[in-house]
mmCIF file of C-alpha atoms in Angstrom:
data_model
loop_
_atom_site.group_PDB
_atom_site.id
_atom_site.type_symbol
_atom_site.label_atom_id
_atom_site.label_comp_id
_atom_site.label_asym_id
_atom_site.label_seq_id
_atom_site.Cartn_x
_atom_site.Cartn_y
_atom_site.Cartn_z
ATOM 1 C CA UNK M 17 131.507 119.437 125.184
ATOM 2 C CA UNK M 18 132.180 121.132 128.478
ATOM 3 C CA UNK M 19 131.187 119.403 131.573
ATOM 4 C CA UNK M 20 128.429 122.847 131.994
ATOM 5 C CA UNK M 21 127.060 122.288 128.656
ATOM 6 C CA UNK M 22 126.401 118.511 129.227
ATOM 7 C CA UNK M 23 125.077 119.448 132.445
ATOM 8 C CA UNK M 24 122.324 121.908 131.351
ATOM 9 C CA UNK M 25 121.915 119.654 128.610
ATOM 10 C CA UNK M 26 121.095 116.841 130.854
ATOM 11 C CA UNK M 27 119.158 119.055 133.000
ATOM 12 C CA UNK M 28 117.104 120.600 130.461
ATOM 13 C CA UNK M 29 116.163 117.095 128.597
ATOM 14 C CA UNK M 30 115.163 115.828 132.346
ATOM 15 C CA UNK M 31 113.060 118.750 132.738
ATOM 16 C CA UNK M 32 111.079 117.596 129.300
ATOM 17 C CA UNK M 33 110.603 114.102 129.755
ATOM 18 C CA UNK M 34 109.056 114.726 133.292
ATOM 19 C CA UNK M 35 107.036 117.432 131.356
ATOM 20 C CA UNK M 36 105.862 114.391 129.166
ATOM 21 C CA UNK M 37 105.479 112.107 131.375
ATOM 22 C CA UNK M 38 103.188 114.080 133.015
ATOM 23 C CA UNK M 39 101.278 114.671 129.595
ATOM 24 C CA UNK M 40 101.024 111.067 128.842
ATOM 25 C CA UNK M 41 99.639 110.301 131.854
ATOM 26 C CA UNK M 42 96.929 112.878 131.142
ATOM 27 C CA UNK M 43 96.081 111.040 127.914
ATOM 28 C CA UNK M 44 92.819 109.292 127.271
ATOM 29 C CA UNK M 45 92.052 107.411 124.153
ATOM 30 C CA UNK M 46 89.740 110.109 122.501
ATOM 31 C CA UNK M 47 92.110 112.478 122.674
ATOM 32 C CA UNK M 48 93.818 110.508 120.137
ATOM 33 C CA UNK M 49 90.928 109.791 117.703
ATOM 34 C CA UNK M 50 91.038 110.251 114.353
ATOM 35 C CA UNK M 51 88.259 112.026 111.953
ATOM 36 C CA UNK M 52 87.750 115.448 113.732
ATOM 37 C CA UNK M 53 84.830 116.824 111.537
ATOM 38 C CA UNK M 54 81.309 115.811 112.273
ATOM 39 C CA UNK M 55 79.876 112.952 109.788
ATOM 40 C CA UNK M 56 76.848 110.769 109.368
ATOM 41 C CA UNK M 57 76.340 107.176 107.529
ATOM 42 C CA UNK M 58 74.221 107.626 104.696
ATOM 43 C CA UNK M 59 74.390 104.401 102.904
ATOM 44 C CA UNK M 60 76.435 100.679 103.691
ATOM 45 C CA UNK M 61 77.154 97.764 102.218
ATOM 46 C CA UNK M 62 78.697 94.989 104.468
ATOM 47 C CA UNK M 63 81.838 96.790 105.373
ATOM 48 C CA UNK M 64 82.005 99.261 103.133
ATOM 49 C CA UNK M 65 80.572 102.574 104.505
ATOM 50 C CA UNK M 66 79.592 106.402 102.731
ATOM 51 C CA UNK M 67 80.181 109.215 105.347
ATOM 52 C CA UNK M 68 78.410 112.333 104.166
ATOM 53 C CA UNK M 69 80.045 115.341 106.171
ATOM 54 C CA UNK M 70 78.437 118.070 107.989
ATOM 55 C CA UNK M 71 79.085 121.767 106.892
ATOM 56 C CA UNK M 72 79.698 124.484 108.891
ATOM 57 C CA UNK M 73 78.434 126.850 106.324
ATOM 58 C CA UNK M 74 76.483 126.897 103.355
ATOM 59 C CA UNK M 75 76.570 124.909 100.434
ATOM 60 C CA UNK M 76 78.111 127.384 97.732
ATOM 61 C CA UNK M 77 78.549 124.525 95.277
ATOM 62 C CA UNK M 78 75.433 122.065 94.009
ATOM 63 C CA UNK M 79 77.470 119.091 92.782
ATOM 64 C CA UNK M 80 79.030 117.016 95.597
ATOM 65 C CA UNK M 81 82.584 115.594 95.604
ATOM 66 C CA UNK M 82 83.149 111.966 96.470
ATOM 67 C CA UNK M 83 86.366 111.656 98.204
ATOM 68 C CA UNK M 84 87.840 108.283 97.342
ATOM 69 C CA UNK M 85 90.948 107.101 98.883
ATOM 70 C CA UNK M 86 93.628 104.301 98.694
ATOM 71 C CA UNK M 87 92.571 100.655 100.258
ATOM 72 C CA UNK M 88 95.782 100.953 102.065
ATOM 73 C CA UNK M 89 95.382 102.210 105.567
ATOM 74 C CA UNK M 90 92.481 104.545 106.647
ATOM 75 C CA UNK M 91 90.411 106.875 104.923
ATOM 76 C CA UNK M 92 90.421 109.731 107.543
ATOM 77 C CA UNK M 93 94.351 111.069 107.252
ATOM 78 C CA UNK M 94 91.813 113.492 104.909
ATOM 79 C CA UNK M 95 90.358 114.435 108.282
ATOM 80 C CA UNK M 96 93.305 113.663 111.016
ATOM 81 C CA UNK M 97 92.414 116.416 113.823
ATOM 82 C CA UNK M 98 90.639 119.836 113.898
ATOM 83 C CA UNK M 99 93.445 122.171 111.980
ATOM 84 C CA UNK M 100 94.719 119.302 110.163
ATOM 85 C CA UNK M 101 92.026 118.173 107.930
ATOM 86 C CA UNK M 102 91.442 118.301 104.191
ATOM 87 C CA UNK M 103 87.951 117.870 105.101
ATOM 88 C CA UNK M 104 87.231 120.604 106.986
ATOM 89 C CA UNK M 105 88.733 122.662 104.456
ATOM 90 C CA UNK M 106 86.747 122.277 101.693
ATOM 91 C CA UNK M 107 83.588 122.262 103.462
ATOM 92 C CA UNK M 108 84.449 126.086 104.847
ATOM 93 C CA UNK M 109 84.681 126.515 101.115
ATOM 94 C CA UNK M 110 81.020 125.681 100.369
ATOM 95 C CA UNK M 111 81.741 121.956 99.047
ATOM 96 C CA UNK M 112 79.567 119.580 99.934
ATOM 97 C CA UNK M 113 81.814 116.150 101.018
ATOM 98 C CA UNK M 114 81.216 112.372 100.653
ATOM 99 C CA UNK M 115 83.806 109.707 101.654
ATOM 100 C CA UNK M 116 84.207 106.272 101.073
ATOM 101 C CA UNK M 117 85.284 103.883 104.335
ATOM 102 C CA UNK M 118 86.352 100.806 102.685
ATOM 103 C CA UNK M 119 86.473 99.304 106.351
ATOM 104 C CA UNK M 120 88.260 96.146 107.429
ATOM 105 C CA UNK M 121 88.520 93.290 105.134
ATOM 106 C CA UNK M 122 88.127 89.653 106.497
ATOM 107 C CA UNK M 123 88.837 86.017 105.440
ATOM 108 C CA UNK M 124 85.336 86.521 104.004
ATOM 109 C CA UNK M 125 86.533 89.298 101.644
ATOM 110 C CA UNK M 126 89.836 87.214 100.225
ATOM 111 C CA UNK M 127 87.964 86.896 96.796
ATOM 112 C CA UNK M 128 86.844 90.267 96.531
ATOM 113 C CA UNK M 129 88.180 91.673 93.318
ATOM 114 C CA UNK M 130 88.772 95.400 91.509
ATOM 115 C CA UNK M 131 85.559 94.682 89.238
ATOM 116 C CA UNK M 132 83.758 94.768 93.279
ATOM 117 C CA UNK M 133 85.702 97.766 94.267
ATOM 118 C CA UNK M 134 85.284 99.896 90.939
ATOM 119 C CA UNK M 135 82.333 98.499 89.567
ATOM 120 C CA UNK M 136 80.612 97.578 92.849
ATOM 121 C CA UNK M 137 81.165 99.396 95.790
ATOM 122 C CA UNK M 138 82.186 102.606 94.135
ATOM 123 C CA UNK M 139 79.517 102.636 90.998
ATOM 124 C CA UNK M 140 76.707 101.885 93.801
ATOM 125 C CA UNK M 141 78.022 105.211 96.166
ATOM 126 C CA UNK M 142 78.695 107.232 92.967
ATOM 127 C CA UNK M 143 74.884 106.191 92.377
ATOM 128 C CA UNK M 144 73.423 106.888 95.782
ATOM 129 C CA UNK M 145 74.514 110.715 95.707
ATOM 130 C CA UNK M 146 73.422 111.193 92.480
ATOM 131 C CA UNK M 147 69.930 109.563 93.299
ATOM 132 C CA UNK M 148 70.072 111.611 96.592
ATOM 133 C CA UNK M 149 70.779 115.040 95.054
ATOM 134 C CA UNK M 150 69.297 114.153 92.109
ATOM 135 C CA UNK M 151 71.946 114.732 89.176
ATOM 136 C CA UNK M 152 73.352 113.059 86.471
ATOM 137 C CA UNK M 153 76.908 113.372 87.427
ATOM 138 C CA UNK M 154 79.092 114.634 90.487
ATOM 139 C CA UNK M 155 82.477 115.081 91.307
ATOM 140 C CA UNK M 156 85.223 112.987 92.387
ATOM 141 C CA UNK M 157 88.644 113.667 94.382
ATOM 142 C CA UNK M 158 90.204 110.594 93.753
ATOM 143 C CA UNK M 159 93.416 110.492 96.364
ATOM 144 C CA UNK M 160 96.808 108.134 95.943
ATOM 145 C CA UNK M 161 95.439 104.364 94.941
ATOM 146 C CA UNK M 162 92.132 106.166 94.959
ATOM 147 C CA UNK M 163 93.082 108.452 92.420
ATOM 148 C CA UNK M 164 94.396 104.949 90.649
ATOM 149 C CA UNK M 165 90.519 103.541 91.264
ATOM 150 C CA UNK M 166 88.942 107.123 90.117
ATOM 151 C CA UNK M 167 90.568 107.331 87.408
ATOM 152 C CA UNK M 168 89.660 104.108 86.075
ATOM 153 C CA UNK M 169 86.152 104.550 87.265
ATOM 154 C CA UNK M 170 85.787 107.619 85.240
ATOM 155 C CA UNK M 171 86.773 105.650 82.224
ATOM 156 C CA UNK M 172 84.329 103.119 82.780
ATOM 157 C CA UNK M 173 81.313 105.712 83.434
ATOM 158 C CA UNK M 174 82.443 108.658 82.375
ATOM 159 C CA UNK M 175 78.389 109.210 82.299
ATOM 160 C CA UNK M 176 78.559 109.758 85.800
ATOM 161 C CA UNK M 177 81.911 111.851 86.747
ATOM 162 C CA UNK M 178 81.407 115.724 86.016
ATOM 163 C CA UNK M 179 84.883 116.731 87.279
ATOM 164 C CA UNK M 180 87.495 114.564 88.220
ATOM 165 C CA UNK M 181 90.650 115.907 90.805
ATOM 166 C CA UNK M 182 93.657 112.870 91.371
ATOM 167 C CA UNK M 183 95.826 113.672 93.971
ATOM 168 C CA UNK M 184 98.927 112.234 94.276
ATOM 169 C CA UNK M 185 97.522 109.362 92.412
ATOM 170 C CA UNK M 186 99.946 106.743 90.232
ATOM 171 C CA UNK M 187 99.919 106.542 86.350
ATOM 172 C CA UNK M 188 102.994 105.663 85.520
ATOM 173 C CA UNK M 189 104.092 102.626 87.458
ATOM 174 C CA UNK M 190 107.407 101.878 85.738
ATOM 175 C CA UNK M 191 109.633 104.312 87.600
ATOM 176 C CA UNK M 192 113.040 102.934 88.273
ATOM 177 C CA UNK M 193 114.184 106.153 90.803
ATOM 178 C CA UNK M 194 111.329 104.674 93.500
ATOM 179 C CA UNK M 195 112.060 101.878 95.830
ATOM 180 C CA UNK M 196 108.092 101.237 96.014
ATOM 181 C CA UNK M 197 107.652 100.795 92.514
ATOM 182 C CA UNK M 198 111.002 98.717 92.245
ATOM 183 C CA UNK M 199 110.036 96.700 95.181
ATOM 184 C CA UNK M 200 106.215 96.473 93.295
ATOM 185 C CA UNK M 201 108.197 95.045 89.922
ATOM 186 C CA UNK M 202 108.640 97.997 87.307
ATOM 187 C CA UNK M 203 112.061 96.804 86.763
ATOM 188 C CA UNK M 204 112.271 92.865 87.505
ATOM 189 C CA UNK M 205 108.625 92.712 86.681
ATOM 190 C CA UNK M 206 106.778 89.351 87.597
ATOM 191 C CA UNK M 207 110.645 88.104 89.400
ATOM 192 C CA UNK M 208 110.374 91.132 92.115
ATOM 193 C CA UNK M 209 107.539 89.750 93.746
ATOM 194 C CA UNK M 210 105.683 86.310 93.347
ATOM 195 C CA UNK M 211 102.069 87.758 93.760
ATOM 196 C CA UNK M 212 100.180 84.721 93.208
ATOM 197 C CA UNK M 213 102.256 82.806 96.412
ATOM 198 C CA UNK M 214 101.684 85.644 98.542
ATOM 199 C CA UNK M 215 97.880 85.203 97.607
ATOM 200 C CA UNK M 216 97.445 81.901 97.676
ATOM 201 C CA UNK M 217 99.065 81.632 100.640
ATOM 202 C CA UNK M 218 98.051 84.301 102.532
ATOM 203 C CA UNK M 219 95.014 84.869 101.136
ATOM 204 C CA UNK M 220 94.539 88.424 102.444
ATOM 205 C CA UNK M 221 97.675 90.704 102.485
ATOM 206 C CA UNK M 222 98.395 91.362 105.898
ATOM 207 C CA UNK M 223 98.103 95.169 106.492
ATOM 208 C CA UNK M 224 100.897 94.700 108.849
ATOM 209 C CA UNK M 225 103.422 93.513 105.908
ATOM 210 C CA UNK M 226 102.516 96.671 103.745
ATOM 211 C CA UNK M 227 103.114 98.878 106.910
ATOM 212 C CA UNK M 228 106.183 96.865 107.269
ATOM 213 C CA UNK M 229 107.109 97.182 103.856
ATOM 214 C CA UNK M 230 106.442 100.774 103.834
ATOM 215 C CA UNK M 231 108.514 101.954 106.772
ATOM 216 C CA UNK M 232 111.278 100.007 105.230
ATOM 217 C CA UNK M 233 111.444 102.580 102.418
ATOM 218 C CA UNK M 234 113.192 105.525 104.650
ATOM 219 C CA UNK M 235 114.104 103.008 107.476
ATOM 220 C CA UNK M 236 116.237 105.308 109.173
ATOM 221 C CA UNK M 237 113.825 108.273 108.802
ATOM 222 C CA UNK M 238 110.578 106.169 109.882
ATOM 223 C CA UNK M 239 112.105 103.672 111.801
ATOM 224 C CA UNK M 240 114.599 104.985 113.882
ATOM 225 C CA UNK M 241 115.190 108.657 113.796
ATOM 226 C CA UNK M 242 111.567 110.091 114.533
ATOM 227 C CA UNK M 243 111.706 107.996 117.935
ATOM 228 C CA UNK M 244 115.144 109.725 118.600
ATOM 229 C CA UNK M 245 113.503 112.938 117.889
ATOM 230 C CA UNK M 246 110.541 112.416 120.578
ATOM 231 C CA UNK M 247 111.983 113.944 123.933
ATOM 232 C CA UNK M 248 111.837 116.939 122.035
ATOM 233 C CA UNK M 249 108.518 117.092 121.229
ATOM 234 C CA UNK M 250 106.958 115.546 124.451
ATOM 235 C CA UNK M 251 106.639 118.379 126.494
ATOM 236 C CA UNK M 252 103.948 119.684 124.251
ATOM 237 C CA UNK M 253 100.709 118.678 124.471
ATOM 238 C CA UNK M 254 99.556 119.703 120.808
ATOM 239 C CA UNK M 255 102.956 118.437 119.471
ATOM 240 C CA UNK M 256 102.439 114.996 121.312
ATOM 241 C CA UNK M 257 98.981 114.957 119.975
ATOM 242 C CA UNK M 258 99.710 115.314 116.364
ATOM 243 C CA UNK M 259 102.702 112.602 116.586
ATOM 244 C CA UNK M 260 100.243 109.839 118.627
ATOM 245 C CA UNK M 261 97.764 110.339 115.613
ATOM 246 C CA UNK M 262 99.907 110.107 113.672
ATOM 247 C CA UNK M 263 101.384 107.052 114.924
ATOM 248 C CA UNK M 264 97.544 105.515 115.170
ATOM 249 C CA UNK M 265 97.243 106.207 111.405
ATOM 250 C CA UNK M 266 100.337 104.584 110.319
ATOM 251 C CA UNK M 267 100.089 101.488 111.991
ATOM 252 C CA UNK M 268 96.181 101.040 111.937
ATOM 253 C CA UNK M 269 96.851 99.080 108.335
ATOM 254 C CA UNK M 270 93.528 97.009 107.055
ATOM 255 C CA UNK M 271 94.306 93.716 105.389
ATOM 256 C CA UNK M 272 94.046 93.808 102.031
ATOM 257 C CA UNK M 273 91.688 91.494 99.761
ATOM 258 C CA UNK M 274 93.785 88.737 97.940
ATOM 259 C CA UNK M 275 91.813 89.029 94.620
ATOM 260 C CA UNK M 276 92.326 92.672 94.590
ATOM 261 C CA UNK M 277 96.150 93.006 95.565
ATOM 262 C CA UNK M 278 97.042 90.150 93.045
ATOM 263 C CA UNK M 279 95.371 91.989 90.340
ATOM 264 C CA UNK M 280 96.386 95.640 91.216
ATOM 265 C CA UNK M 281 100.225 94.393 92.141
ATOM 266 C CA UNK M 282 100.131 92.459 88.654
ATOM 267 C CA UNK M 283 98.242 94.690 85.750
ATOM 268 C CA UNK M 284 99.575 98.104 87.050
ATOM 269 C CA UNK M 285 102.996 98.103 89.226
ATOM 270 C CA UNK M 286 104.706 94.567 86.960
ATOM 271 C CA UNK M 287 102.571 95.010 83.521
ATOM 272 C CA UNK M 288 101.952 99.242 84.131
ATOM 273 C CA UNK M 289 98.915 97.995 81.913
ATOM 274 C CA UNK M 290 96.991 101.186 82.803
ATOM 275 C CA UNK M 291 98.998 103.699 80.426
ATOM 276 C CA UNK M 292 99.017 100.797 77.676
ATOM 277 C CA UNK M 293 95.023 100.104 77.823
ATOM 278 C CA UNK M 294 95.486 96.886 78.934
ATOM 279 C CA UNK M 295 93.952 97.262 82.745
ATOM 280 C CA UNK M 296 90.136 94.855 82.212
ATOM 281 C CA UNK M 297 87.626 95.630 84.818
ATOM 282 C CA UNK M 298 85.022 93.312 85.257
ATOM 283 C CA UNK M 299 84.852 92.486 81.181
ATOM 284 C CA UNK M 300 85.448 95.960 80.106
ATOM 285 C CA UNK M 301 89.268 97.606 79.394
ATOM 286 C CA UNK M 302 90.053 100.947 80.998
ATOM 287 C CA UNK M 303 91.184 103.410 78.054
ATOM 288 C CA UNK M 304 92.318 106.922 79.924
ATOM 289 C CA UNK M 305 91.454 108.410 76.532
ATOM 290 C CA UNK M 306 87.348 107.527 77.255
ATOM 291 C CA UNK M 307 88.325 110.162 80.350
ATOM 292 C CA UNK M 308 87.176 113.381 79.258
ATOM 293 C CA UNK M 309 85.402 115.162 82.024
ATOM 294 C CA UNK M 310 87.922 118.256 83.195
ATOM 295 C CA UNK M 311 90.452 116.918 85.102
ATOM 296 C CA UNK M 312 92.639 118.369 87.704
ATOM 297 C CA UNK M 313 95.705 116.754 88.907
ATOM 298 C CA UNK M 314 97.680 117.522 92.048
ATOM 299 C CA UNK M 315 100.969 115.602 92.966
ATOM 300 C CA UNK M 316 103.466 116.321 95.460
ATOM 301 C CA UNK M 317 107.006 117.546 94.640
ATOM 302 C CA UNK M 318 108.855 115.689 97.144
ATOM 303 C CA UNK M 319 106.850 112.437 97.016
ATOM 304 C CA UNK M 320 108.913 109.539 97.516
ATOM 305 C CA UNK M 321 105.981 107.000 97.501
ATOM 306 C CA UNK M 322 104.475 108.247 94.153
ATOM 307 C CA UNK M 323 107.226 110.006 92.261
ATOM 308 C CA UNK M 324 105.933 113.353 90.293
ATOM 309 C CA UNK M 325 106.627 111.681 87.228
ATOM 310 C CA UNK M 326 103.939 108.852 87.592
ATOM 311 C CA UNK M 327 102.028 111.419 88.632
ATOM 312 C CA UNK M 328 102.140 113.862 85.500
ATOM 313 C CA UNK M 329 102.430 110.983 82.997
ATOM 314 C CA UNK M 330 98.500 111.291 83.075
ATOM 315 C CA UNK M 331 99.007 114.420 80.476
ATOM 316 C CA UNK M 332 100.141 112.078 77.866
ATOM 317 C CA UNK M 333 96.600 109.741 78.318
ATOM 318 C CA UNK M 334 94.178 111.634 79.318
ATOM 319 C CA UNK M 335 91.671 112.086 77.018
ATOM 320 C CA UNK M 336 90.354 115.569 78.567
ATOM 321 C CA UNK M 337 91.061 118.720 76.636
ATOM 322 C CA UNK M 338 90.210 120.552 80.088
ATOM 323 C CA UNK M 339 93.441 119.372 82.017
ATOM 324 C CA UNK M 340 95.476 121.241 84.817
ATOM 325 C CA UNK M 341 97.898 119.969 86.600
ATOM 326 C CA UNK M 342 99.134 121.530 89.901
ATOM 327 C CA UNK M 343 102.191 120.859 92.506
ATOM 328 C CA UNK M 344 103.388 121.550 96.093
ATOM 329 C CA UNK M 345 106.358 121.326 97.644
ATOM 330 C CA UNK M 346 105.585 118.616 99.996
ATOM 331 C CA UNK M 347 106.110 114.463 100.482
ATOM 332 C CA UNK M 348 103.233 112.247 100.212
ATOM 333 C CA UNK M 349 101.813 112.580 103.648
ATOM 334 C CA UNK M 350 102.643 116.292 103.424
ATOM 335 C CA UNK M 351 99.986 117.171 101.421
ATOM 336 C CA UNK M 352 97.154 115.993 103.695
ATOM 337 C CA UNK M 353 98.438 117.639 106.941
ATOM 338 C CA UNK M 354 100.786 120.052 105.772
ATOM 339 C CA UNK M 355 99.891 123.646 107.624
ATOM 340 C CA UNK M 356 101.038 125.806 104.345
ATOM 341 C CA UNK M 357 99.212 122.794 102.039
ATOM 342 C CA UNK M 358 96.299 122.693 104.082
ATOM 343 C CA UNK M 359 95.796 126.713 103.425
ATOM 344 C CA UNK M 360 96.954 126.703 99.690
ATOM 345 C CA UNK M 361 95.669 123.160 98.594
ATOM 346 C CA UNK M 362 92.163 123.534 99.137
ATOM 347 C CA UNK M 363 90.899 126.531 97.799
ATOM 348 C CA UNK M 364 92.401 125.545 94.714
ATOM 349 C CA UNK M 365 90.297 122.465 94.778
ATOM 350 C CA UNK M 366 87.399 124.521 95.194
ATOM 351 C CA UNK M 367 88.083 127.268 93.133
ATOM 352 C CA UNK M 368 88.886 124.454 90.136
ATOM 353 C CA UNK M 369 85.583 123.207 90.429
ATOM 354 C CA UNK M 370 83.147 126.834 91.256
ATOM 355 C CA UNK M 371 84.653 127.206 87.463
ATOM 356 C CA UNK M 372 83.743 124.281 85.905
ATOM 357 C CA UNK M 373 80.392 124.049 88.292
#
């Protein structure tokens, strides 16, 4: 490089980190918060909490859709800021949007187990909204370990589900191509991971670990080269905005309840006992073949944390004989605050279930 290049280089990266220093100093905390669209508490037990969202419009859909997301990290990445939100999306659509906040589990929690989650927690908000609106059934959206949980659910009560959308939601856990899922067990099985020492000793799962663990997947990528990347982003208020959210989602990882991480690291990532029929909730088996509400299945093409193919295994199980299945060309995280998802993904969410209203 010629000594004028590196100069002008030098000069113009100088000229960009006094830029952001002078936006970071501008920062407040709430300019960083998380959840963007307006939302009230309708119902709570202990730490568990259902949001019901406000519209901006009106209602052009009577059933409402439960959203019901993974127990690892927060809920609102479906709502991260103002253009970025999943959220917001479908309600301009006419949906009418409930989310589940599994909150912040505590020593208290450590024996907390799926039959709570599934059977509990989600049967009792599934039952509030129906109560409240007064209908047999409504929908669920069902998103990553969520759409896991929903899927399951619907199995169980398929009484109560009148459509069911999983997005980017695991079936298949025994793929060898995925560090996650080899790191979970599908290919060492029960001598990956000793889940019952990391329970009993830990009781709760640290969310720190799983962040840990997580990161470690595309170390380079997530650990190394996005902080390289930041003088040329900080200069920007909006871009330094979207990357501090970011960053607050990542790393604001709840602990997770020993009970429930020993079962749902043992019966579906070693034993993948959810495509055999082996998964027992409570004292009842899940059978995906009891699903059979229309079913609408999104995955992401570039997903390295749930691989397409776990994904689109649900074809084989399902017992629905209304079943589309839809892609985008996105990672995991892409698909909630993608700009070209976030205009093509929801509307055909919505349009999926105006057809089958």
């Amino acid at each position: 490089m010629r000594l004028e290049d590196a100069t002008h280089e030098y000069t113009e990266l100088t000229k960009k980190l006094v830029k952001g220093i002078d936006n970071l100093s501008q920062l407040r905390e709430e300019d960083i918060e998380i959840g963007a669209t307006p939302r009230e508490v309708v119902y709570q037990d202990g730490k568990v909490i259902l949001y019901h969202f406000k519209s901006p419009v009106e209602k052009t859909l009577k059933t409402p859709v439960l959203i019901v997301y993974a127990l690892v990290n927060r809920p609102f990445m479906v709502d991260l800021q103002e253009d970025r939100s999943l959220v917001a999306n479908l309600l301009k659509l006419g949906l009418d949007i409930y989310l589940i906040d599994w909150g912040y589990p505590s020593r208290s929690d450590r024996w907390l187990t799926l039959d709570d989650y599934l059977n509990g927690y989600i049967d009792d908000c599934v039952d509030f909204i129906r109560k409240t609106h007064q209908l047999d059934k409504i929908n669920l959206l069902g998103i990553c370990q969520g759409g896991t949980f929903s899927l399951c659910y619907s199995s169980l009560h398929p009484d109560k589900v009148k459509n069911l959308v999983v997005m980017v939601a695991p079936i298949d856990f025994h793929q060898t191509e995925t560090l996650l899922n080899m790191r979970g067990g599908c290919t060492l099985g029960p001598e990956a991971i000793d889940v019952d020492l990391m329970v009993e000793a830990l009781g709760n799962i640290p969310g720190d670990f799983l962040n840990l663990e997580f990161l470690m997947l595309k170390p380079q990528q997530l650990g190394i080269q996005k902080y390289m990347d930041f003088p040329d982003i900080v200069d920007s208020e909006d871009k330094l905005l979207n990357f501090l959210r970011m960053e607050k989602w990542i790393f604001d990882s709840p602990d997770q309840a020993g009970e429930a991480y020993r079962q749902f690291m043992k019966d579906f990532y070693q034993g993948n006992k959810l495509i055999k029929g082996e998964v027992v909730i409570g004292d009842r088996t899940v059978n995906l073949a009891n699903v059979t509400m229309p079913v609408l299945n999104l995955y992401a093409e570039k997903d390295h944390l749930v691989p397409p193919s776990s994904s689109l295994a649900l074809g084989k199980y399902v017992g629905s004989k209304d079943y589309t299945v839809q892609s985008f060309p996105v990672g995991h995280i892409g698909m909630y605050v993608s700009g070209k998802v976030q205009r093509d993904l929801p509307p055909v969410i919505a349009n999926w279930l105006k057809e089958r209203a």
